[in-house]
Amino acid sequence: MICHNCGLDVPNGGICPSCGADTVLMEKARNASLRQYNKGVALAKEDDYSGAIACLNRCILIDKSNYVARNLLGIAYYQVGMVSDALKQWVISASIRSKNNPAEKYIASLQKNARLLDKYNDAISMYNNALKQFKQGSNDLAIIQLKKAVNLSPNFVEAYNLITAYYLSINDKFNAKKYAAMALKCDKRNSRAMYYLSVIASGSADFASSDKNKNDSSDGYNSKKSLRDIIKPEVATFFIGAVITAALFAVFVVPSYIDTQNAKITNLERRVEELLDENENGTSAFALKYAKLEEENAALKEENAYYKNEDGVRQQKTDYQLSEGYILAGRYEEAAELLSGLDSANFTEEENANIQTMKDSCYVPAAEAVYEKGSEAFSSGDIAGAKELLLKSLIYTETADFSDDVLYILGQISEAEGDNAQATEYYGRVVNEFSSSNVYSQSESRLQELLVQN
Amino acid sequence: MINFKEEIKKYEPILEISEIEDSIHSTELKDIMDMLNHITKKIDKK
């Protein structure tokens, strides 16, 4: 075992024969120092510089000659804006070991940038002045100094903390939170900044309630609190509030809504029953309206029929007058057409007598005219046209001297249509009514043939 | 929200560059190992 005091090799440990140091105790102390150093390194890597500073200070308290720890301690101080403390550690480190010691480089880099060093130094002076001004009660001046200090040295964690403390004291939570966050940005687990955030979150200044059974840093604050611990109460409060609101809604609002909807359903069902009843006994608005429309329709139909009838009578009167004109003009066929359509009910007795007189004068010539047309049509093969004309001729007269021809042709037409019964009738009439007819023998012959067939 | 006067007491002035030299000189640079040595020697003498 090497004696750390004088460097002598002491086999099996024990008291060093050269300097009298207890090598075992020294070894244990050194190991303890190294443990603190390793812890400091780990914290520094996590940007927990205040934690690293505490561990490294314990390290050099045990072993003042650990220049590596002093170098790291200086870096940690530099990172939180305490440049003078950083320089102090590097100077001491350089004095412990001058060769192959990066402390010299650190010092040189600062000295090269004198302007930067001045800025850092001014920031520290302003901080110290602000502290005095706060103690004297000149808070406004102090806060101005501190804000200038952090402008010059943006990593100045203690200055941020002091500003935060001031804003907390005047209940300005917004600014307090802002500056506490800026401190934590430089030093991730700065216990003072985290404590201030917890005060903002809880709204309480109860120092006794802060958790001290974890790793306390040298300034008495819990250095292990995380932001998650601070935010948790707010999240829990939100969820509790949401659950309570939902419960109140379910208890007070939902039943009332259901009752309202049930009442609506009951009303609608009752209305449906009323409407069905009205429809059945015809008292519904629809039924009443329908009945009224039916009445109006019937009245309109009656009126329409009356006007149609009036119009018909008017037309009859017109035809009567026209037929007089046609007869005077010798247009017997047209006169007969009109006269055959006249209804005696629409005329007076005198008019009816006149109508009969007109018929007597025009019917026979008209019948002859249509017979001739019908005969021509029959000859040309227009059976339907011939039948119509010949039947009209019979309407006008059945006893003219050409009526036998009319009957004979109609008999032929009926045969052609396959209506033997009708043909038999026509031929029979010729035979019975026109014994001296020119078509008597033909009619008789056809009649006999038809009777044999039947 | 906090007692500012009490809180201020926790803050210490920070070393300025002009004070580094005096600070180093005034530091005795004794550590626990020195104390252990001192104690061990005292015990031996006894």
Short mmCIF file of C-alpha atoms in Angstrom, two decimals:
data_model
loop_
_atom_site.label_atom_id
_atom_site.label_comp_id
_atom_site.label_asym_id
_atom_site.label_seq_id
_atom_site.Cartn_x
_atom_site.Cartn_y
_atom_site.Cartn_z
CA MET A 1 0.00 0.00 0.00
CA ILE A 2 1.33 3.43 -0.98
CA CYS A 3 1.31 6.11 1.73
CA HIS A 4 -0.67 9.02 0.21
CA ASN A 5 1.07 11.42 2.55
CA CYS A 6 4.70 10.82 1.61
CA GLY A 7 4.51 8.26 -1.19
CA LEU A 8 6.39 5.48 0.61
CA ASP A 9 5.42 1.90 -0.16
CA VAL A 10 4.11 0.38 3.07
CA PRO A 11 3.57 -3.34 2.64
CA ASN A 12 0.49 -4.82 4.35
CA GLY A 13 -0.76 -1.32 5.31
CA GLY A 14 -0.44 0.11 8.79
CA ILE A 15 1.46 3.19 10.00
CA CYS A 16 3.89 4.70 7.53
CA PRO A 17 7.38 4.49 8.99
CA SER A 18 8.36 7.69 7.19
CA CYS A 19 5.60 10.20 8.07
CA GLY A 20 3.61 8.28 10.66
CA ALA A 21 0.37 8.44 8.68
CA ASP A 22 -2.20 5.61 9.06
CA THR A 23 -2.21 4.28 5.51
CA VAL A 24 -5.39 2.27 5.94
CA LEU A 25 -7.34 5.26 7.23
CA MET A 26 -5.86 7.43 4.54
CA GLU A 27 -6.87 4.89 1.90
CA LYS A 28 -10.42 4.81 3.22
CA ALA A 29 -10.61 8.61 3.26
CA ARG A 30 -9.25 8.73 -0.26
CA ASN A 31 -11.83 6.20 -1.46
CA ALA A 32 -14.58 8.27 0.12
CA SER A 33 -13.24 11.30 -1.71
CA LEU A 34 -13.19 9.43 -4.98
CA ARG A 35 -16.76 8.30 -4.46
CA GLN A 36 -17.82 11.91 -4.07
CA TYR A 37 -15.84 12.81 -7.16
CA ASN A 38 -17.51 10.10 -9.23
CA LYS A 39 -20.90 11.24 -8.02
CA GLY A 40 -20.02 14.81 -8.94
CA VAL A 41 -19.00 13.72 -12.43
CA ALA A 42 -22.28 11.88 -12.92
CA LEU A 43 -24.33 14.86 -11.77
CA ALA A 44 -22.34 17.26 -13.94
CA LYS A 45 -23.00 15.07 -16.96
CA GLU A 46 -26.73 15.37 -16.20
CA ASP A 47 -26.42 19.16 -16.03
CA ASP A 48 -27.15 19.10 -12.29
CA TYR A 49 -24.39 21.55 -11.53
CA SER A 50 -25.50 22.53 -8.05
CA GLY A 51 -25.53 18.82 -7.12
CA ALA A 52 -22.11 18.36 -8.71
CA ILE A 53 -20.74 21.38 -6.83
CA ALA A 54 -21.92 19.92 -3.50
CA CYS A 55 -20.33 16.51 -4.19
CA LEU A 56 -17.08 17.94 -5.50
CA ASN A 57 -16.78 20.25 -2.52
CA ARG A 58 -17.11 17.20 -0.25
CA CYS A 59 -14.52 15.47 -2.37
CA ILE A 60 -11.91 18.21 -1.94
CA LEU A 61 -12.86 18.56 1.73
CA ILE A 62 -11.64 15.00 2.22
CA ASP A 63 -8.74 15.21 -0.21
CA LYS A 64 -7.52 18.73 -0.94
CA SER A 65 -4.97 17.50 -3.43
CA ASN A 66 -7.56 16.07 -5.87
CA TYR A 67 -6.83 18.61 -8.58
CA VAL A 68 -9.05 16.78 -11.07
CA ALA A 69 -12.00 17.34 -8.75
CA ARG A 70 -11.05 20.97 -8.44
CA ASN A 71 -10.94 21.33 -12.23
CA LEU A 72 -14.41 19.87 -12.54
CA LEU A 73 -15.62 21.97 -9.63
CA GLY A 74 -14.34 25.05 -11.45
CA ILE A 75 -16.24 24.03 -14.58
CA ALA A 76 -19.43 23.51 -12.56
CA TYR A 77 -19.06 26.95 -10.99
CA TYR A 78 -18.48 28.47 -14.44
CA GLN A 79 -21.62 26.85 -15.77
CA VAL A 80 -23.79 28.52 -13.10
CA GLY A 81 -22.20 31.94 -13.56
CA MET A 82 -19.91 31.89 -10.50
CA VAL A 83 -16.83 32.69 -12.56
CA SER A 84 -14.66 33.88 -9.70
CA ASP A 85 -15.16 30.64 -7.76
CA ALA A 86 -14.30 28.78 -10.93
CA LEU A 87 -11.10 30.73 -11.35
CA LYS A 88 -10.21 30.14 -7.71
CA GLN A 89 -10.49 26.37 -8.06
CA TRP A 90 -8.47 26.33 -11.28
CA VAL A 91 -5.74 28.46 -9.68
CA ILE A 92 -5.55 26.10 -6.70
CA SER A 93 -5.58 23.11 -9.02
CA ALA A 94 -2.75 24.61 -11.04
CA SER A 95 -0.78 25.21 -7.85
CA ILE A 96 -1.25 21.57 -6.78
CA ARG A 97 -0.17 20.26 -10.18
CA SER A 98 1.32 22.56 -12.75
CA LYS A 99 2.22 20.01 -15.45
CA ASN A 100 -0.37 18.26 -17.64
CA ASN A 101 -3.18 20.05 -15.90
CA PRO A 102 -5.99 21.50 -18.02
CA ALA A 103 -6.63 24.13 -15.30
CA GLU A 104 -3.95 26.30 -16.91
CA LYS A 105 -5.85 26.23 -20.20
CA TYR A 106 -9.10 27.15 -18.48
CA ILE A 107 -7.50 30.14 -16.80
CA ALA A 108 -5.79 31.22 -20.00
CA SER A 109 -9.03 31.06 -22.03
CA LEU A 110 -10.74 33.38 -19.58
CA GLN A 111 -7.82 35.79 -19.42
CA LYS A 112 -7.69 35.96 -23.24
CA ASN A 113 -11.26 37.24 -23.36
CA ALA A 114 -10.93 40.13 -20.94
CA ARG A 115 -14.16 41.76 -22.06
CA LEU A 116 -16.12 38.60 -21.27
CA LEU A 117 -14.41 38.31 -17.92
CA ASP A 118 -15.37 41.91 -17.14
CA LYS A 119 -18.97 41.20 -18.04
CA TYR A 120 -19.05 38.22 -15.69
CA ASN A 121 -17.41 40.22 -12.95
CA ASP A 122 -19.88 43.11 -13.39
CA ALA A 123 -22.72 40.66 -13.18
CA ILE A 124 -21.42 39.32 -9.88
CA SER A 125 -20.98 42.88 -8.54
CA MET A 126 -24.53 43.75 -9.50
CA TYR A 127 -25.76 40.62 -7.78
CA ASN A 128 -23.91 41.48 -4.58
CA ASN A 129 -25.24 45.07 -4.71
CA ALA A 130 -28.76 43.81 -5.29
CA LEU A 131 -28.46 41.56 -2.27
CA LYS A 132 -27.47 44.54 -0.13
CA GLN A 133 -30.32 46.64 -1.58
CA PHE A 134 -32.86 43.91 -0.82
CA LYS A 135 -31.62 43.79 2.78
CA GLN A 136 -31.98 47.59 2.94
CA GLY A 137 -35.49 47.44 1.50
CA SER A 138 -34.70 49.04 -1.89
CA ASN A 139 -36.43 46.26 -3.80
CA ASP A 140 -37.04 48.19 -7.02
CA LEU A 141 -33.38 49.15 -7.41
CA ALA A 142 -32.30 45.64 -6.50
CA ILE A 143 -34.49 44.00 -9.13
CA ILE A 144 -33.12 46.34 -11.80
CA GLN A 145 -29.58 45.38 -10.82
CA LEU A 146 -30.39 41.69 -10.94
CA LYS A 147 -31.99 41.92 -14.37
CA LYS A 148 -28.91 43.70 -15.65
CA ALA A 149 -26.76 40.99 -14.10
CA VAL A 150 -28.56 38.17 -15.90
CA ASN A 151 -28.31 40.13 -19.14
CA LEU A 152 -24.54 40.21 -18.75
CA SER A 153 -24.28 36.64 -17.50
CA PRO A 154 -27.16 34.53 -18.91
CA ASN A 155 -26.13 31.48 -16.86
CA PHE A 156 -26.24 33.27 -13.53
CA VAL A 157 -28.41 30.83 -11.60
CA GLU A 158 -28.27 32.53 -8.19
CA ALA A 159 -29.40 35.81 -9.74
CA TYR A 160 -32.41 34.05 -11.32
CA ASN A 161 -33.22 32.48 -7.96
CA LEU A 162 -33.08 35.81 -6.19
CA ILE A 163 -35.39 37.41 -8.78
CA THR A 164 -37.77 34.47 -8.39
CA ALA A 165 -37.77 34.90 -4.60
CA TYR A 166 -38.63 38.57 -5.00
CA TYR A 167 -41.54 37.93 -7.38
CA LEU A 168 -42.84 35.23 -5.09
CA SER A 169 -42.79 37.68 -2.20
CA ILE A 170 -45.03 40.09 -4.18
CA ASN A 171 -47.23 37.23 -5.42
CA ASP A 172 -46.29 37.69 -9.08
CA LYS A 173 -46.53 34.00 -9.99
CA PHE A 174 -46.06 34.57 -13.69
CA ASN A 175 -42.66 36.22 -13.41
CA ALA A 176 -41.63 33.95 -10.54
CA LYS A 177 -42.31 30.91 -12.71
CA LYS A 178 -40.49 32.48 -15.63
CA TYR A 179 -37.27 33.14 -13.75
CA ALA A 180 -37.34 29.83 -11.89
CA ALA A 181 -37.58 28.11 -15.26
CA MET A 182 -34.61 30.09 -16.51
CA ALA A 183 -32.57 28.95 -13.51
CA LEU A 184 -33.54 25.32 -14.16
CA LYS A 185 -32.60 25.69 -17.78
CA CYS A 186 -28.98 26.33 -16.70
CA ASP A 187 -28.95 24.01 -13.69
CA LYS A 188 -31.43 21.19 -14.21
CA ARG A 189 -32.04 20.21 -10.62
CA ASN A 190 -31.29 23.41 -8.79
CA SER A 191 -32.96 22.78 -5.44
CA ARG A 192 -33.79 26.43 -4.74
CA ALA A 193 -35.51 26.95 -8.11
CA MET A 194 -37.43 23.71 -7.74
CA TYR A 195 -38.52 24.68 -4.27
CA TYR A 196 -39.84 28.01 -5.58
CA LEU A 197 -41.80 26.22 -8.29
CA SER A 198 -43.35 23.95 -5.70
CA VAL A 199 -44.37 27.00 -3.70
CA ILE A 200 -46.02 28.47 -6.79
CA ALA A 201 -47.82 25.21 -7.48
CA SER A 202 -49.06 24.69 -3.96
CA GLY A 203 -49.60 28.35 -3.20
CA SER A 204 -48.09 27.69 0.19
CA ALA A 205 -44.96 28.94 1.91
CA ASP A 206 -44.81 26.13 4.43
CA PHE A 207 -41.12 25.35 4.76
CA ALA A 208 -41.83 22.54 7.22
CA SER A 209 -43.84 20.62 4.65
CA SER A 210 -40.88 20.34 2.27
CA ASP A 211 -39.51 16.82 2.08
CA LYS A 212 -36.12 16.69 3.85
CA ASN A 213 -35.57 12.93 4.16
CA LYS A 214 -33.99 12.63 0.74
CA ASN A 215 -30.52 13.87 -0.31
CA ASP A 216 -30.40 17.41 1.01
CA SER A 217 -27.93 19.73 -0.60
CA SER A 218 -25.74 22.02 1.49
CA ASP A 219 -28.24 24.93 1.29
CA GLY A 220 -30.98 22.83 2.95
CA TYR A 221 -33.22 22.32 -0.09
CA ASN A 222 -34.26 18.95 -1.45
CA SER A 223 -32.11 18.53 -4.48
CA LYS A 224 -33.95 15.42 -5.72
CA LYS A 225 -37.42 16.98 -6.38
CA SER A 226 -38.43 16.72 -10.01
CA LEU A 227 -40.81 18.80 -12.06
CA ARG A 228 -43.17 15.79 -12.18
CA ASP A 229 -43.74 16.16 -8.43
CA ILE A 230 -44.67 19.80 -8.92
CA ILE A 231 -47.03 19.28 -11.83
CA LYS A 232 -48.79 16.20 -10.33
CA PRO A 233 -51.13 18.10 -7.95
CA GLU A 234 -52.49 20.21 -10.81
CA VAL A 235 -53.19 17.18 -13.00
CA ALA A 236 -54.80 15.30 -10.10
CA THR A 237 -56.96 18.32 -9.27
CA PHE A 238 -58.09 18.56 -12.88
CA PHE A 239 -59.13 14.91 -13.06
CA ILE A 240 -60.88 15.02 -9.70
CA GLY A 241 -62.79 18.09 -10.85
CA ALA A 242 -63.75 16.39 -14.09
CA VAL A 243 -65.03 13.30 -12.23
CA ILE A 244 -67.06 15.42 -9.79
CA THR A 245 -68.57 17.42 -12.64
CA ALA A 246 -69.53 14.23 -14.46
CA ALA A 247 -71.11 12.82 -11.28
CA LEU A 248 -73.12 16.01 -10.66
CA PHE A 249 -74.26 15.99 -14.26
CA ALA A 250 -75.41 12.38 -13.98
CA VAL A 251 -77.28 13.05 -10.74
CA PHE A 252 -78.98 16.37 -11.48
CA VAL A 253 -79.10 16.98 -15.22
CA VAL A 254 -79.64 13.55 -16.79
CA PRO A 255 -82.77 12.51 -14.77
CA SER A 256 -84.42 15.85 -15.46
CA TYR A 257 -83.67 15.49 -19.17
CA ILE A 258 -85.10 11.96 -19.20
CA ASP A 259 -88.28 13.16 -17.46
CA THR A 260 -88.70 15.93 -20.04
CA GLN A 261 -88.31 13.49 -22.90
CA ASN A 262 -90.79 11.04 -21.32
CA ALA A 263 -93.36 13.81 -20.93
CA LYS A 264 -92.90 14.72 -24.60
CA ILE A 265 -93.43 11.08 -25.62
CA THR A 266 -96.62 10.87 -23.51
CA ASN A 267 -98.00 14.05 -25.08
CA LEU A 268 -97.27 12.83 -28.58
CA GLU A 269 -98.92 9.46 -27.92
CA ARG A 270 -102.02 11.22 -26.62
CA ARG A 271 -102.14 13.43 -29.70
CA VAL A 272 -101.86 10.40 -31.99
CA GLU A 273 -104.83 8.79 -30.24
CA GLU A 274 -106.85 12.00 -30.61
CA LEU A 275 -106.11 12.21 -34.30
CA LEU A 276 -107.02 8.55 -34.90
CA ASP A 277 -110.31 9.10 -33.09
CA GLU A 278 -111.08 12.20 -35.12
CA ASN A 279 -110.35 10.36 -38.33
CA GLU A 280 -112.67 7.54 -37.38
CA ASN A 281 -115.66 9.72 -36.51
CA GLY A 282 -115.01 12.27 -39.23
CA THR A 283 -114.40 15.13 -36.91
CA SER A 284 -110.76 15.60 -37.79
CA ALA A 285 -109.79 18.71 -39.65
CA PHE A 286 -108.85 16.60 -42.64
CA ALA A 287 -112.16 14.75 -42.67
CA LEU A 288 -114.13 17.99 -42.41
CA LYS A 289 -112.17 19.56 -45.21
CA TYR A 290 -112.63 16.47 -47.37
CA ALA A 291 -116.41 16.52 -46.83
CA LYS A 292 -116.56 20.18 -47.75
CA LEU A 293 -114.56 19.56 -50.91
CA GLU A 294 -116.90 16.73 -51.88
CA GLU A 295 -119.89 19.03 -51.50
CA GLU A 296 -118.28 21.70 -53.59
CA ASN A 297 -117.40 19.14 -56.26
CA ALA A 298 -120.96 17.90 -56.47
CA ALA A 299 -122.26 21.45 -56.78
CA LEU A 300 -119.76 22.20 -59.51
CA LYS A 301 -120.69 19.02 -61.40
CA GLU A 302 -124.36 20.00 -61.23
CA GLU A 303 -123.62 23.45 -62.46
CA ASN A 304 -121.45 22.04 -65.21
CA ALA A 305 -124.20 19.68 -66.31
CA TYR A 306 -126.72 22.54 -66.38
CA TYR A 307 -124.44 24.68 -68.50
CA LYS A 308 -123.74 21.72 -70.80
CA ASN A 309 -127.43 21.19 -71.19
CA GLU A 310 -128.02 24.86 -71.87
CA ASP A 311 -125.29 24.71 -74.44
CA GLY A 312 -126.86 21.61 -76.02
CA VAL A 313 -130.22 23.31 -76.28
CA ARG A 314 -128.58 26.33 -77.82
CA GLN A 315 -126.85 24.08 -80.38
CA GLN A 316 -130.13 22.36 -81.18
CA LYS A 317 -131.77 25.69 -81.82
CA THR A 318 -128.93 26.64 -84.08
CA ASP A 319 -129.17 23.34 -86.00
CA TYR A 320 -132.89 23.88 -86.42
CA GLN A 321 -132.32 27.24 -88.00
CA LEU A 322 -129.47 25.94 -90.13
CA SER A 323 -131.51 23.07 -91.43
CA GLU A 324 -134.14 25.59 -92.63
CA GLY A 325 -131.42 27.34 -94.51
CA TYR A 326 -130.03 24.11 -96.00
CA ILE A 327 -133.45 23.07 -97.25
CA LEU A 328 -133.97 26.42 -98.89
CA ALA A 329 -130.57 26.01 -100.56
CA GLY A 330 -131.41 22.50 -101.73
CA ARG A 331 -128.74 20.94 -99.52
CA TYR A 332 -130.98 18.13 -98.41
CA GLU A 333 -128.27 15.82 -97.19
CA GLU A 334 -126.89 18.38 -94.74
CA ALA A 335 -130.39 19.39 -93.63
CA ALA A 336 -131.31 15.77 -93.01
CA GLU A 337 -128.08 15.28 -90.99
CA LEU A 338 -129.03 18.16 -88.67
CA LEU A 339 -132.73 17.32 -88.45
CA SER A 340 -132.01 13.74 -87.47
CA GLY A 341 -130.11 14.97 -84.38
CA LEU A 342 -132.80 17.28 -83.05
CA ASP A 343 -134.51 16.41 -79.73
CA SER A 344 -138.21 17.30 -79.71
CA ALA A 345 -138.01 18.06 -75.95
CA ASN A 346 -135.98 21.19 -76.70
CA PHE A 347 -138.59 22.64 -79.04
CA THR A 348 -142.06 23.97 -78.87
CA GLU A 349 -144.98 22.22 -80.48
CA GLU A 350 -144.93 24.62 -83.38
CA GLU A 351 -141.24 24.12 -83.87
CA ASN A 352 -141.64 20.35 -83.74
CA ALA A 353 -144.34 20.52 -86.41
CA ASN A 354 -142.02 22.59 -88.55
CA ILE A 355 -139.24 20.10 -87.97
CA GLN A 356 -141.48 17.30 -89.19
CA THR A 357 -142.42 19.30 -92.26
CA MET A 358 -138.72 19.86 -93.01
CA LYS A 359 -138.03 16.19 -92.57
CA ASP A 360 -140.79 15.31 -94.96
CA SER A 361 -139.32 17.60 -97.56
CA CYS A 362 -135.69 16.62 -97.30
CA TYR A 363 -135.39 13.12 -96.00
CA VAL A 364 -136.20 11.27 -99.22
CA PRO A 365 -133.81 13.23 -101.45
CA ALA A 366 -131.18 12.95 -98.71
CA ALA A 367 -131.74 9.20 -98.44
CA GLU A 368 -131.32 8.84 -102.20
CA ALA A 369 -128.13 10.86 -102.19
CA VAL A 370 -126.52 8.78 -99.44
CA TYR A 371 -127.79 5.55 -101.08
CA GLU A 372 -125.95 6.48 -104.26
CA LYS A 373 -122.82 7.30 -102.34
CA GLY A 374 -123.11 4.07 -100.39
CA SER A 375 -123.59 2.01 -103.53
CA GLU A 376 -120.50 3.57 -105.07
CA ALA A 377 -118.54 2.84 -101.93
CA PHE A 378 -119.76 -0.79 -101.96
CA SER A 379 -118.74 -1.16 -105.58
CA SER A 380 -115.28 0.25 -104.83
CA GLY A 381 -114.84 -2.18 -101.94
CA ASP A 382 -115.27 0.29 -99.05
CA ILE A 383 -117.57 -2.01 -97.08
CA ALA A 384 -117.48 0.04 -93.84
CA GLY A 385 -118.14 3.36 -95.62
CA ALA A 386 -120.90 1.80 -97.68
CA LYS A 387 -122.58 0.32 -94.59
CA GLU A 388 -122.63 3.67 -92.79
CA LEU A 389 -124.15 5.52 -95.70
CA LEU A 390 -126.73 2.86 -96.46
CA LEU A 391 -127.84 2.66 -92.82
CA LYS A 392 -128.24 6.44 -92.82
CA SER A 393 -130.39 6.11 -95.93
CA LEU A 394 -132.63 3.66 -94.10
CA ILE A 395 -132.95 6.11 -91.17
CA TYR A 396 -134.15 8.81 -93.50
CA THR A 397 -136.62 6.49 -95.30
CA GLU A 398 -137.33 2.79 -95.63
CA THR A 399 -140.11 3.01 -98.11
CA ALA A 400 -138.59 4.82 -101.02
CA ASP A 401 -138.35 3.10 -104.35
CA PHE A 402 -134.62 2.61 -103.88
CA SER A 403 -134.90 1.26 -100.32
CA ASP A 404 -135.02 -2.31 -101.64
CA ASP A 405 -131.63 -1.79 -103.21
CA VAL A 406 -130.40 -0.38 -99.92
CA LEU A 407 -131.61 -3.47 -98.07
CA TYR A 408 -130.17 -5.81 -100.68
CA ILE A 409 -126.69 -4.22 -100.51
CA LEU A 410 -126.83 -4.23 -96.72
CA GLY A 411 -127.65 -7.93 -96.91
CA GLN A 412 -124.58 -8.49 -99.02
CA ILE A 413 -122.48 -6.44 -96.61
CA SER A 414 -123.72 -8.51 -93.64
CA GLU A 415 -122.87 -11.72 -95.49
CA ALA A 416 -119.40 -10.39 -96.19
CA GLU A 417 -119.04 -9.57 -92.50
CA GLY A 418 -120.20 -13.11 -91.62
CA ASP A 419 -123.35 -11.86 -89.96
CA ASN A 420 -125.78 -14.28 -91.64
CA ALA A 421 -128.56 -13.50 -89.22
CA GLN A 422 -128.51 -9.86 -90.17
CA ALA A 423 -128.18 -10.74 -93.82
CA THR A 424 -131.23 -13.02 -93.48
CA GLU A 425 -133.20 -10.11 -92.03
CA TYR A 426 -132.25 -7.72 -94.80
CA TYR A 427 -133.03 -10.23 -97.56
CA GLY A 428 -136.27 -11.14 -95.79
CA ARG A 429 -137.39 -7.52 -95.79
CA VAL A 430 -136.76 -7.20 -99.50
CA VAL A 431 -138.77 -10.33 -100.15
CA ASN A 432 -141.60 -9.30 -97.81
CA GLU A 433 -141.82 -5.57 -98.47
CA PHE A 434 -140.70 -5.19 -102.06
CA SER A 435 -142.35 -7.96 -104.13
CA SER A 436 -141.87 -6.03 -107.36
CA SER A 437 -138.26 -5.15 -106.58
CA ASN A 438 -135.58 -5.58 -109.20
CA VAL A 439 -133.57 -7.48 -106.64
CA TYR A 440 -136.42 -9.64 -105.40
CA SER A 441 -135.25 -12.90 -106.97
CA GLN A 442 -131.65 -12.36 -105.88
CA SER A 443 -132.77 -11.63 -102.34
CA GLU A 444 -134.98 -14.70 -102.29
CA SER A 445 -132.23 -16.90 -103.61
CA ARG A 446 -129.77 -15.58 -101.02
CA LEU A 447 -132.35 -15.96 -98.29
CA GLN A 448 -133.01 -19.60 -99.14
CA GLU A 449 -129.37 -20.35 -99.24
CA LEU A 450 -128.85 -18.77 -95.86
CA LEU A 451 -131.75 -20.63 -94.33
CA VAL A 452 -130.36 -23.95 -95.62
CA GLN A 453 -126.99 -23.18 -94.15
CA ASN A 454 -128.51 -22.48 -90.76
CA MET B 1 -46.21 33.79 -0.83
CA ILE B 2 -42.84 33.55 0.94
CA ASN B 3 -41.19 35.46 3.71
CA PHE B 4 -38.72 37.42 1.60
CA LYS B 5 -36.66 38.69 4.53
CA GLU B 6 -36.08 35.16 5.77
CA GLU B 7 -35.38 33.96 2.26
CA ILE B 8 -32.75 36.68 1.64
CA LYS B 9 -30.74 35.42 4.59
CA LYS B 10 -30.05 32.20 2.71
CA TYR B 11 -28.28 34.07 -0.06
CA GLU B 12 -24.54 34.76 0.35
CA PRO B 13 -22.48 37.26 -1.60
CA ILE B 14 -20.53 35.69 -4.44
CA LEU B 15 -16.77 35.96 -4.80
CA GLU B 16 -15.66 38.66 -7.16
CA ILE B 17 -12.52 38.39 -9.31
CA SER B 18 -10.73 41.02 -7.29
CA GLU B 19 -11.24 38.92 -4.17
CA ILE B 20 -9.83 35.65 -5.52
CA GLU B 21 -6.28 36.23 -4.34
CA ASP B 22 -7.30 37.08 -0.80
CA SER B 23 -9.63 34.14 -0.76
CA ILE B 24 -6.90 31.68 -1.77
CA HIS B 25 -4.46 33.04 0.75
CA SER B 26 -6.98 32.86 3.55
CA THR B 27 -7.89 29.28 2.71
CA GLU B 28 -5.90 26.97 4.91
CA LEU B 29 -6.27 24.14 2.46
CA LYS B 30 -6.60 21.59 5.17
CA ASP B 31 -8.66 18.57 4.48
CA ILE B 32 -9.90 15.56 6.39
CA MET B 33 -6.75 13.63 5.57
CA ASP B 34 -4.71 16.28 7.35
CA MET B 35 -7.02 16.01 10.33
CA LEU B 36 -6.71 12.24 10.36
CA ASN B 37 -2.95 12.54 10.25
CA HIS B 38 -3.00 15.02 13.09
CA ILE B 39 -5.25 12.74 15.15
CA THR B 40 -3.11 9.67 14.42
CA LYS B 41 0.05 11.48 15.46
CA LYS B 42 -1.57 12.68 18.65
CA ILE B 43 -2.61 9.15 19.52
CA ASP B 44 0.90 7.84 18.81
CA LYS B 45 2.45 10.43 21.10
CA LYS B 46 0.14 9.38 23.86
#
